[in-house]
Short mmCIF file of C-alpha atoms and ligand atoms in Angstrom, two decimals:
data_model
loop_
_atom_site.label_atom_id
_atom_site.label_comp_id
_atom_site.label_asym_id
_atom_site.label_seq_id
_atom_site.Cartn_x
_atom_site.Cartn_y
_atom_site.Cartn_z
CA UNK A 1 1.24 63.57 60.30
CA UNK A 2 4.20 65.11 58.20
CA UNK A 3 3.37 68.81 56.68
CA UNK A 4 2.63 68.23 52.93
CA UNK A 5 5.70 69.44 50.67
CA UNK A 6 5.31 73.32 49.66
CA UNK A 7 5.06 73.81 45.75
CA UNK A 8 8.04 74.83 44.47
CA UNK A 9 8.96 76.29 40.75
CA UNK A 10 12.18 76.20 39.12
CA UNK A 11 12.65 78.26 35.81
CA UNK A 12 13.93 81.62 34.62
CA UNK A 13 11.49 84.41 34.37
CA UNK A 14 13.94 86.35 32.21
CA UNK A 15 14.36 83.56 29.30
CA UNK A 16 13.00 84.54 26.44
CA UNK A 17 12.56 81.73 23.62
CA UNK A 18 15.55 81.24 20.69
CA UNK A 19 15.74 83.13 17.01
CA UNK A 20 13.61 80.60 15.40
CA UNK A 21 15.79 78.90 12.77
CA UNK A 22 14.36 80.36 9.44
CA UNK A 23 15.06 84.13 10.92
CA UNK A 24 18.74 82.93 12.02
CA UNK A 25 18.98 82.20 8.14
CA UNK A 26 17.74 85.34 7.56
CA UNK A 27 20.85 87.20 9.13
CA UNK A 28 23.18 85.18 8.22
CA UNK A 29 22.16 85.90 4.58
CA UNK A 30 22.27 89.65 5.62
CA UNK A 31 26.04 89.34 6.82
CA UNK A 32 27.26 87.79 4.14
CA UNK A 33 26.01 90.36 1.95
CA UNK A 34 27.68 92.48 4.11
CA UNK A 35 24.89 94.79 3.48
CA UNK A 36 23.44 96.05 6.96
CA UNK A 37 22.55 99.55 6.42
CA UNK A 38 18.85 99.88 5.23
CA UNK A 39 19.58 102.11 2.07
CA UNK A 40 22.42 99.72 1.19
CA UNK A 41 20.78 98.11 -1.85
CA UNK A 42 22.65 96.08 -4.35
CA UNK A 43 20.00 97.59 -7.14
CA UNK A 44 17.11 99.98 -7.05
CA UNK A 45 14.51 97.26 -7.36
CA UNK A 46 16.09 95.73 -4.29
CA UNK A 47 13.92 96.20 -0.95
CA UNK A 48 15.84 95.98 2.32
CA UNK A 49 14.85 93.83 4.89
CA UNK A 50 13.96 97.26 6.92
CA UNK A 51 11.81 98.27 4.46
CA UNK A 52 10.15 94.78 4.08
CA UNK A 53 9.63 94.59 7.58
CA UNK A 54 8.03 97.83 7.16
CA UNK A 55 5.60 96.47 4.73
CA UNK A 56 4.90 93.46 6.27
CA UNK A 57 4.00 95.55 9.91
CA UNK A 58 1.98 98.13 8.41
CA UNK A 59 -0.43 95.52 6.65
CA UNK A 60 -0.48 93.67 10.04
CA UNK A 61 -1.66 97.07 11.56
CA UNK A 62 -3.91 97.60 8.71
CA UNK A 63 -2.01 100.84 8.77
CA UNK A 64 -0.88 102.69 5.44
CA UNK A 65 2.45 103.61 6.44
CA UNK A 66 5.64 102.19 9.07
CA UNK A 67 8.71 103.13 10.07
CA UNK A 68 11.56 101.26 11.79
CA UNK A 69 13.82 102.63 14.15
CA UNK A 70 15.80 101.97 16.70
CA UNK A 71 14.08 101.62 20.14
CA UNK A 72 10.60 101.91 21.36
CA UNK A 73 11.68 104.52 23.22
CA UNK A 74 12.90 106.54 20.24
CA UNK A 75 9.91 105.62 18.28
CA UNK A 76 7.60 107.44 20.79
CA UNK A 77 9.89 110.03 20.42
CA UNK A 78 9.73 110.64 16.83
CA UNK A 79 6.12 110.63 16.97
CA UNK A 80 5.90 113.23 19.38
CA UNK A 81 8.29 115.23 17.20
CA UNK A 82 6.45 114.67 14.05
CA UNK A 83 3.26 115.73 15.91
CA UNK A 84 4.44 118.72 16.01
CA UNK A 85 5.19 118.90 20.14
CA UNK A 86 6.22 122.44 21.07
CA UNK A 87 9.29 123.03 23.95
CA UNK A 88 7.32 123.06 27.11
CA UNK A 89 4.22 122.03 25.38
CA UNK A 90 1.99 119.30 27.77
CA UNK A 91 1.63 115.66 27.58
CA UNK A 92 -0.95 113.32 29.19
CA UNK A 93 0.21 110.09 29.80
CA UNK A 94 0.11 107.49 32.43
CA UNK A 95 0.96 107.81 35.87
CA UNK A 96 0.96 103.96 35.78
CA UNK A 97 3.69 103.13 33.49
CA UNK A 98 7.25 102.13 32.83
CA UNK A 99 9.78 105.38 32.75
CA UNK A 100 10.84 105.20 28.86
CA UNK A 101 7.62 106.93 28.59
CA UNK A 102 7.68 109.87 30.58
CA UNK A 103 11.70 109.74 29.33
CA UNK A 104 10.64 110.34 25.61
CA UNK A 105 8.47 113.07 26.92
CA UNK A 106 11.48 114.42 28.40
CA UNK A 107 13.55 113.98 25.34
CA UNK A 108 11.50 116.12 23.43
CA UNK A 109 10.80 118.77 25.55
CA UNK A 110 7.29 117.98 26.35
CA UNK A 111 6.25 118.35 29.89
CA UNK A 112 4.77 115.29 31.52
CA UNK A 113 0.86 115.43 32.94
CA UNK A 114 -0.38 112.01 34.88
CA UNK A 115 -3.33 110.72 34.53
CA UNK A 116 -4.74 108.18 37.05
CA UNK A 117 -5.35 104.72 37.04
CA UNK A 118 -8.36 102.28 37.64
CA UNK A 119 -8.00 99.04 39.55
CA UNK A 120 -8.27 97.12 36.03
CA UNK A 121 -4.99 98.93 35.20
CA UNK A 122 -6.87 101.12 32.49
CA UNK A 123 -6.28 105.20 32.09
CA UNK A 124 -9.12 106.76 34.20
CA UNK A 125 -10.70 108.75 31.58
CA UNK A 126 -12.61 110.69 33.67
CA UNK A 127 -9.45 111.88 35.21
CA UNK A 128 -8.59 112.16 31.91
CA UNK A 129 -10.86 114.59 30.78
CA UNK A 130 -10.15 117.10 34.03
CA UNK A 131 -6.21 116.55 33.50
CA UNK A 132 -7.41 117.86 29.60
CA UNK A 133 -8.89 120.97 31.30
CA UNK A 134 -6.72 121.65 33.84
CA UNK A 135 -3.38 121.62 31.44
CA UNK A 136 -4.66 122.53 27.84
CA UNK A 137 -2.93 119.44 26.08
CA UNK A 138 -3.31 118.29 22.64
CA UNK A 139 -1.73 115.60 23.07
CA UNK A 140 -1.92 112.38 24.95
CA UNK A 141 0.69 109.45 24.79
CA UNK A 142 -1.48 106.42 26.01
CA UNK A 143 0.54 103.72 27.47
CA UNK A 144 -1.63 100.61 27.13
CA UNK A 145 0.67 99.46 29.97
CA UNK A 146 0.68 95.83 30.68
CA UNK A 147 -1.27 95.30 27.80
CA UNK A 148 -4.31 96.33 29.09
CA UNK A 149 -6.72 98.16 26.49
CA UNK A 150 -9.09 100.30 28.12
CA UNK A 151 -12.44 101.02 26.56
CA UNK A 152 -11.00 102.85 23.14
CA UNK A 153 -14.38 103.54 21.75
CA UNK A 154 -15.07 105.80 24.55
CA UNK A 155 -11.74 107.17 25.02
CA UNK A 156 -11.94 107.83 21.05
CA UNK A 157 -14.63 109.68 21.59
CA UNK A 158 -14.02 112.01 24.74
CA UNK A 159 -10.27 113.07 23.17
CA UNK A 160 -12.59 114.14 20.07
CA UNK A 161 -14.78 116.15 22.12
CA UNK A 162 -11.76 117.86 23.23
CA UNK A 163 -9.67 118.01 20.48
CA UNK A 164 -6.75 115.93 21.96
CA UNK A 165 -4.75 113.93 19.37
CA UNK A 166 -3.72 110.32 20.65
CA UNK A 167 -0.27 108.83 20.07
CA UNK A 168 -0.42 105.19 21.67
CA UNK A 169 2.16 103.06 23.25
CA UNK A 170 1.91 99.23 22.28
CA UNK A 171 4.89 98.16 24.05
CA UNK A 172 2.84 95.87 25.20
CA UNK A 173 -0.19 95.19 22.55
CA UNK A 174 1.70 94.10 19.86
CA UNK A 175 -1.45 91.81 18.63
CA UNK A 176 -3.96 92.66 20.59
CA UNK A 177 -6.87 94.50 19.05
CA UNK A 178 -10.11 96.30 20.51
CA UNK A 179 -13.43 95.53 18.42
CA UNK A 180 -11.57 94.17 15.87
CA UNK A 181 -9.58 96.45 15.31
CA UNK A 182 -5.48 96.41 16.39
CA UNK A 183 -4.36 98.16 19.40
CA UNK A 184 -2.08 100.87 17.57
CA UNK A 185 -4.75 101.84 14.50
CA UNK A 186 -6.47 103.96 16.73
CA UNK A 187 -5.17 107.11 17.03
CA UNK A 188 -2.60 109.18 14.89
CA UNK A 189 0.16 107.42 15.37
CA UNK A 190 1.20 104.07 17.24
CA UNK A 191 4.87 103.33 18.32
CA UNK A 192 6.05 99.57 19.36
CA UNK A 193 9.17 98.00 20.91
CA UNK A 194 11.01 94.68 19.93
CA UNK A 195 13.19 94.75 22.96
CA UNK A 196 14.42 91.65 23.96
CA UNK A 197 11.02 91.34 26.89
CA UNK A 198 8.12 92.36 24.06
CA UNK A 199 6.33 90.11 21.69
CA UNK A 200 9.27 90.11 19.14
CA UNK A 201 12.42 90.11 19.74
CA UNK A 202 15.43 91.76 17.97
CA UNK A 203 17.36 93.13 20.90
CA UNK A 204 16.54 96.28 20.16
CA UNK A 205 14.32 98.20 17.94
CA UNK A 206 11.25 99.99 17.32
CA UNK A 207 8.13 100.25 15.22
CA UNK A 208 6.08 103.37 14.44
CA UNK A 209 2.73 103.18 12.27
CA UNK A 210 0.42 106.21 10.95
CA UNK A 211 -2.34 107.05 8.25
CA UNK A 212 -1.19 110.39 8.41
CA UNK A 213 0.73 111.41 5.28
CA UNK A 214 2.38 114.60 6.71
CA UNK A 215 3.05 113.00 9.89
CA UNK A 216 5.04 110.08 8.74
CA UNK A 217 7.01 112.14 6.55
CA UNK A 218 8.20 114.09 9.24
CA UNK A 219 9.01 111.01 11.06
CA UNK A 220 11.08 109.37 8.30
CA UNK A 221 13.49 112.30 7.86
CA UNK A 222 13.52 112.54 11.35
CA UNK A 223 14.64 109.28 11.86
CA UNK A 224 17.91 109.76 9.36
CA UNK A 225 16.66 109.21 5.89
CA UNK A 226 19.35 111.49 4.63
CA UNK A 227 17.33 111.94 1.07
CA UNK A 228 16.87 108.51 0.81
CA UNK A 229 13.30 108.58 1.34
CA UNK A 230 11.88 107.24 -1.65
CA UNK A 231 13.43 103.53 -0.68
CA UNK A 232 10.76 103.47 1.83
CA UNK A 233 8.09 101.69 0.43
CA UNK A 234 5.62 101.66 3.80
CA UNK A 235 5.31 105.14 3.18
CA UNK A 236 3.72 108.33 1.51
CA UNK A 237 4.37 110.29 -1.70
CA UNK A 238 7.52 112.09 -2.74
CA UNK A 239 5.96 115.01 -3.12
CA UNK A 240 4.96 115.07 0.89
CA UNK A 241 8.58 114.72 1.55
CA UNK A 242 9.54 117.71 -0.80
CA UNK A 243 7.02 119.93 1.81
CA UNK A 244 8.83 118.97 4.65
CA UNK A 245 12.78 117.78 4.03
CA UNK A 246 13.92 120.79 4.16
CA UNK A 247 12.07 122.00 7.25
CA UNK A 248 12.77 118.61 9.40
CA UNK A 249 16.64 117.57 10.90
CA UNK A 250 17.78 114.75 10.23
CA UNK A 251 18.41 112.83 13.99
CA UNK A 252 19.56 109.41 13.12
CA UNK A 253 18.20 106.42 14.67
CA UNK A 254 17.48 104.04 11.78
CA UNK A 255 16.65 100.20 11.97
CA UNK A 256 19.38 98.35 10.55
CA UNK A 257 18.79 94.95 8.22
CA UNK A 258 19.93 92.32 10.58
CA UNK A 259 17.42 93.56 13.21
CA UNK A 260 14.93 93.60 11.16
CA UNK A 261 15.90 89.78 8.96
CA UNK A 262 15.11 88.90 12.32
CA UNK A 263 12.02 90.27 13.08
CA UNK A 264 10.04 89.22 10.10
CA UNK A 265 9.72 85.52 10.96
CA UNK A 266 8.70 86.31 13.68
CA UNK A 267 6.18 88.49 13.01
CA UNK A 268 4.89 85.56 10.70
CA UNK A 269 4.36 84.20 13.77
CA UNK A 270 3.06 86.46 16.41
CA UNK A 271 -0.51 85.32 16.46
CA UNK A 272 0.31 81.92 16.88
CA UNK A 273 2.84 83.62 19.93
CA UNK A 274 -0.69 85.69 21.18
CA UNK A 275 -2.66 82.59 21.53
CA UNK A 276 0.29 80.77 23.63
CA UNK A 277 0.62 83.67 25.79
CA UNK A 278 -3.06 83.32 26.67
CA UNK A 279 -3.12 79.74 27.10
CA UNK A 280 -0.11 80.75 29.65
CA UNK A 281 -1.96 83.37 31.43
CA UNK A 282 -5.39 81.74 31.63
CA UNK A 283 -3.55 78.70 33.26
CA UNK A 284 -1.68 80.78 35.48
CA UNK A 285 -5.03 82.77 36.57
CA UNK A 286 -6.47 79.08 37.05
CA UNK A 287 -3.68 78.45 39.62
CA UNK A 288 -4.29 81.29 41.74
CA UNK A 289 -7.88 80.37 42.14
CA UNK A 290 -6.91 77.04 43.88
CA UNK A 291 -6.64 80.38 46.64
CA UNK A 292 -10.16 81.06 47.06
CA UNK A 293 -10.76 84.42 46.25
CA UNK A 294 -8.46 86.51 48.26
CA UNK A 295 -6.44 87.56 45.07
CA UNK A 296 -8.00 90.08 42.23
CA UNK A 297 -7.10 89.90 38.72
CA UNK A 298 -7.97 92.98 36.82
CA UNK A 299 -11.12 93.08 34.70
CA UNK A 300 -10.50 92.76 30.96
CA UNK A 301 -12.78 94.85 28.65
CA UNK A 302 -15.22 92.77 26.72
CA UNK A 303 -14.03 94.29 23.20
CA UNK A 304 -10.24 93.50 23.85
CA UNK A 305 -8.35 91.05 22.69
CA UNK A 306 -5.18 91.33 24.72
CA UNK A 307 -1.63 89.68 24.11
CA UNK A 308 -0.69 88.94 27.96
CA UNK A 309 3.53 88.74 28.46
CA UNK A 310 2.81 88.96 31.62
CA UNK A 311 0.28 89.00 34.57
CA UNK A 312 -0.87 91.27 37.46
CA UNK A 313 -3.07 90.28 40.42
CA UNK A 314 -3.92 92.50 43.97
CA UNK A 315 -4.15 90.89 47.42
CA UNK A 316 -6.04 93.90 49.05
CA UNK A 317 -6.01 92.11 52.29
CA UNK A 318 -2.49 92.02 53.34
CA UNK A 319 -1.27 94.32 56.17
CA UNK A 320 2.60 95.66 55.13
CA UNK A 321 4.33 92.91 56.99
CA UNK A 322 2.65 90.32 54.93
CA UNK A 323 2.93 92.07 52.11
CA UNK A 324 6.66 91.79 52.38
CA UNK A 325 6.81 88.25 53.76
CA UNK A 326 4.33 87.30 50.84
CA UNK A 327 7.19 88.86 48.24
CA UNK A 328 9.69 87.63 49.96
CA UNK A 329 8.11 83.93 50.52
CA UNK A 330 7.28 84.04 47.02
CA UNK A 331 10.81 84.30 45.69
CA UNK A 332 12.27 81.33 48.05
CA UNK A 333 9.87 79.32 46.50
CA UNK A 334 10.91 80.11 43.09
CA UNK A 335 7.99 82.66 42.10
CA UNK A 336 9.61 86.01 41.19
CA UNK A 337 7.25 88.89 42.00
CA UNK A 338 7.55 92.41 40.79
CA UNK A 339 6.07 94.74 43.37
CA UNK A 340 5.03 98.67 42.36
CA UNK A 341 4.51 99.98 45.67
CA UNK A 342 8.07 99.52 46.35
CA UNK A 343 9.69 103.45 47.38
CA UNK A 344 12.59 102.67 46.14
CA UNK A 345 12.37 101.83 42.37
CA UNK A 346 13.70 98.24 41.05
CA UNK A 347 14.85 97.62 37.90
CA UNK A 348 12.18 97.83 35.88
CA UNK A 349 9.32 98.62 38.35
CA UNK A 350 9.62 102.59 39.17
CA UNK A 351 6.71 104.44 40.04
CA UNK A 352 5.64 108.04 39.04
CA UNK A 353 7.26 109.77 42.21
CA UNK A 354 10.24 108.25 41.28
CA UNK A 355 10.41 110.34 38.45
CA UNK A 356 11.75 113.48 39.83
CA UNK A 357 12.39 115.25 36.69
CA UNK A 358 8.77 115.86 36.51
CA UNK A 359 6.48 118.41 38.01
CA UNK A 360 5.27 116.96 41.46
CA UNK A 361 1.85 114.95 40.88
CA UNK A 362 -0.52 113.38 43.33
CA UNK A 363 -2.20 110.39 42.03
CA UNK A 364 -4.16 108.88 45.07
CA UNK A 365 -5.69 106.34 43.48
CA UNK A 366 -2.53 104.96 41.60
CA UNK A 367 -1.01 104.89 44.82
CA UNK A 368 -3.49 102.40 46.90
CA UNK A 369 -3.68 100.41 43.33
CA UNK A 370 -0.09 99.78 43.15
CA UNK A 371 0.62 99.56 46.80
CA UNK A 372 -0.77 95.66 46.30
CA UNK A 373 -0.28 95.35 42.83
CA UNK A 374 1.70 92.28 42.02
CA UNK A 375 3.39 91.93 38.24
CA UNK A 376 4.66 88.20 37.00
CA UNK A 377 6.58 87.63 33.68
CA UNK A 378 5.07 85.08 31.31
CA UNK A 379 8.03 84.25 28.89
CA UNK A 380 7.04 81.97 26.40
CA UNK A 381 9.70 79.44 27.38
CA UNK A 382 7.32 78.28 30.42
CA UNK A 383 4.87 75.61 29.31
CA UNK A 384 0.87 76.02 30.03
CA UNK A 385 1.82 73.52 33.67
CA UNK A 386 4.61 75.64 34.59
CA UNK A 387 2.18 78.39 34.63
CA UNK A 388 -0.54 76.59 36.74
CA UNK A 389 1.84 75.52 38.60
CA UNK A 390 3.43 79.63 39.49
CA UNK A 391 -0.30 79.96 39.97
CA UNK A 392 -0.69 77.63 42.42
CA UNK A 393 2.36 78.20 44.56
CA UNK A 394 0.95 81.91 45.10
CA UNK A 395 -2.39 80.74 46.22
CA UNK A 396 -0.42 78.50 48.50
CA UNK A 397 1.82 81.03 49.58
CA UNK A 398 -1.46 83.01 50.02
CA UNK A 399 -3.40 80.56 51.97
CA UNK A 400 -0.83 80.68 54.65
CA UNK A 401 -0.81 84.60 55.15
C1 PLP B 501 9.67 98.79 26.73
C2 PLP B 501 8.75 99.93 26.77
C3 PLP B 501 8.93 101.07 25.97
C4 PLP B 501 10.16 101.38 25.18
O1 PLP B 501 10.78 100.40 24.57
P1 PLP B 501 12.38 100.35 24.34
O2 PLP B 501 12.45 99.61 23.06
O3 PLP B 501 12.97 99.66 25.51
O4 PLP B 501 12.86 101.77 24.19
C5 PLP B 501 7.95 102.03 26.00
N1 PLP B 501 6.87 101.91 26.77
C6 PLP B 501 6.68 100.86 27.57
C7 PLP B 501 5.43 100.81 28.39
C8 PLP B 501 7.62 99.84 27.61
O5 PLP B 501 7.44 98.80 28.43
#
């Protein structure tokens, strides 16, 4: 009898799909205006592309106001800024996250405090709550990391109790929503990334929303508005600006108009994009069960509608030798893993103690989580079989462990 032929998959885990065509237009329009700066209008009545994008985002978001800027990562910034974040001042946040968000924290001064996680990848918010008495914070920045919403009604409602504003990190909910309701409407402010591996892609740039009139003020000027506020159209009245200009420096980091001609088509598109991504994940969880039921997927939340770019699973059962030969089988057979338990940190997969700008923290929890935690890329150029397939080979690579 001849051994049956292992499952193999061939495909790039980094490929993101092409510009559609109607958004390449788009900037090629923009460059032969030659107009790239947002507040370079031909005529007042003109709006930007930035400020259309703007529009366009905050009536996805069901949000009164948007900003553009340049990075995620800056966009968390500015909301911690415009919050009002003192030097030295506390911030809950994730243990289980990637490091732009404990970085922002940095940038501004804030001091980082982890919270733990569950094993559905979710903020542990009773953790929460004695992390909240133990430091003092006002503020948390909640990383819905990996795109997994944890119960918000409930989390809503404890930070209330306590007085804790909530800045959240959609990274990676960009069109997911909880009861309804978007990931990123439910706090004071919500920041987003269109880096080149998020839902939309523009190289780089970043999206921050609010309701908050003062808030977003502060965050325009912040983001180098010179006095050009008033060709923001996402955004509130003059006469919050004249409160505050004066008051609030000027630390440039604008969105230009190519970055965002590009965005907006594809923002047209994003919910069409969420439903692929889940026909992608649900085929790839369908794979894995051709394993039996060695590997875990986390629990989603009834309420959430989640957006999945990617997918994590736990093998509990694996001693550390066959947790490396399952990693390392994995990749020879085409199937790139990202592991979090790694010590050393790997491109994009660091873990909190790796962080060693921060006060020392002890997550116990987060660490026998992660320790089997495995993380796969779902990029949109991999058809629903390419995902059973990936699916498959792990349950196969699984089944021989
Ligand atoms: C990508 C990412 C960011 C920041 O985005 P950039 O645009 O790369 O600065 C913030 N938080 C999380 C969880 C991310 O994955």
């Amino acid at each position: 009898m001849t051994a049956p032929i292992a499952k193999t998959f061939h495909g790039n885990f980094t490929q993101q799909e092409a510009i559609p065509e109607d958004a390449i237009e788009a900037a090629v329009a923009v460059m032969q205006g030659g107009r790239l700066h947002r507040y370079n209008v031909a005529s007042s009545d003109e709006v930007s592309q930035t400020a259309a994008l703007e529009i366009e985002f905050a009536k996805y978001q069901n949000q009164q106001y948007c900003l553009a800027c340049a990075s995620g990562g800056y966009a968390l910034q500015l909301a911690m800024r415009s919050f009002g974040l003192a030097q030295g001042e506390p911030v809950l946040t994730n243990g289980f996250t990637l490091s732009p968000v404990p970085g922002a924290i940095e940038a501004v001064g804030g001091r980082s405090v982890l919270v733990e996680c569950t094993a559905d990848l979710v903020l542990d918010l009773d953790h929460l709550e004695q992390q909240i008495e133990h430091s003092g914070a006002r503020l948390l920045l909640l990383s819905h990391m990996r795109g997994h919403l944890v119960d918000m009604d409930d989390l809503c409602s404890r930070l209330k109790k306590h007085n804790v504003a909530l800045i959240e990190d959609c990274a990676h909910t960009m069109g997911a929503s909880f009861n309804g309701r978007k990931s990123g409407s439910h706090g004071l402010m919500a920041c987003f990334s269109t880096q080149t591996y998020k839902h939309i892609n523009s190289g780089e740039g970043g999206l921050l929303t609010s309701d908050d009139d003062e808030v977003m003020a502060r965050a325009i000027v912040l983001s180098g508005s010179y006095m050009l506020y008033e060709r923001h159209a996402a955004a509130p009245a003059a006469h919050v600006f004249e409160a505050i200009k004066l008051q609030t420096p000027n630390c440039s980091g604008r969105m230009d108009n190519l970055r965002a001609a590009i965005l907006r088509p594809q923002l047209a598109r994003l919910d069409e994009a969420g439903k692929r991504w889940n026909e992608r994940y649900d085929a790839f969880a369908e794979g894995l069960k051709t394993a039996g039921n060695s590997i875990v997927l986390p629990k989603r939340h009834m309420a959430a509608y989640e957006v999945p770019s990617s997918i994590q699973f736990s093998i509990h059962r694996y001693s550390d030798e066959q947790n490396l030969e399952f990693l390392d089988t994995c990749v020879k057979r085409g199937v790139e893993l990202k592991w979090f338990g790694a010590d050393e940190p790997k491109a994009y997969t660091s873990r909190y103690d790796s962080w060693q700008y921060l006060e020392a923290s002890s997550l116990p929890n987060t660490d026998s989580i992660l320790k089997r935690l495995y993380d796969c890329r779902l990029p949109l150029t991999f058809s629903v079989d390419d995902c059973r397939l990936i699916g498959e080979v792990i349950a196969e690579v699984d089944a021989h462990l």
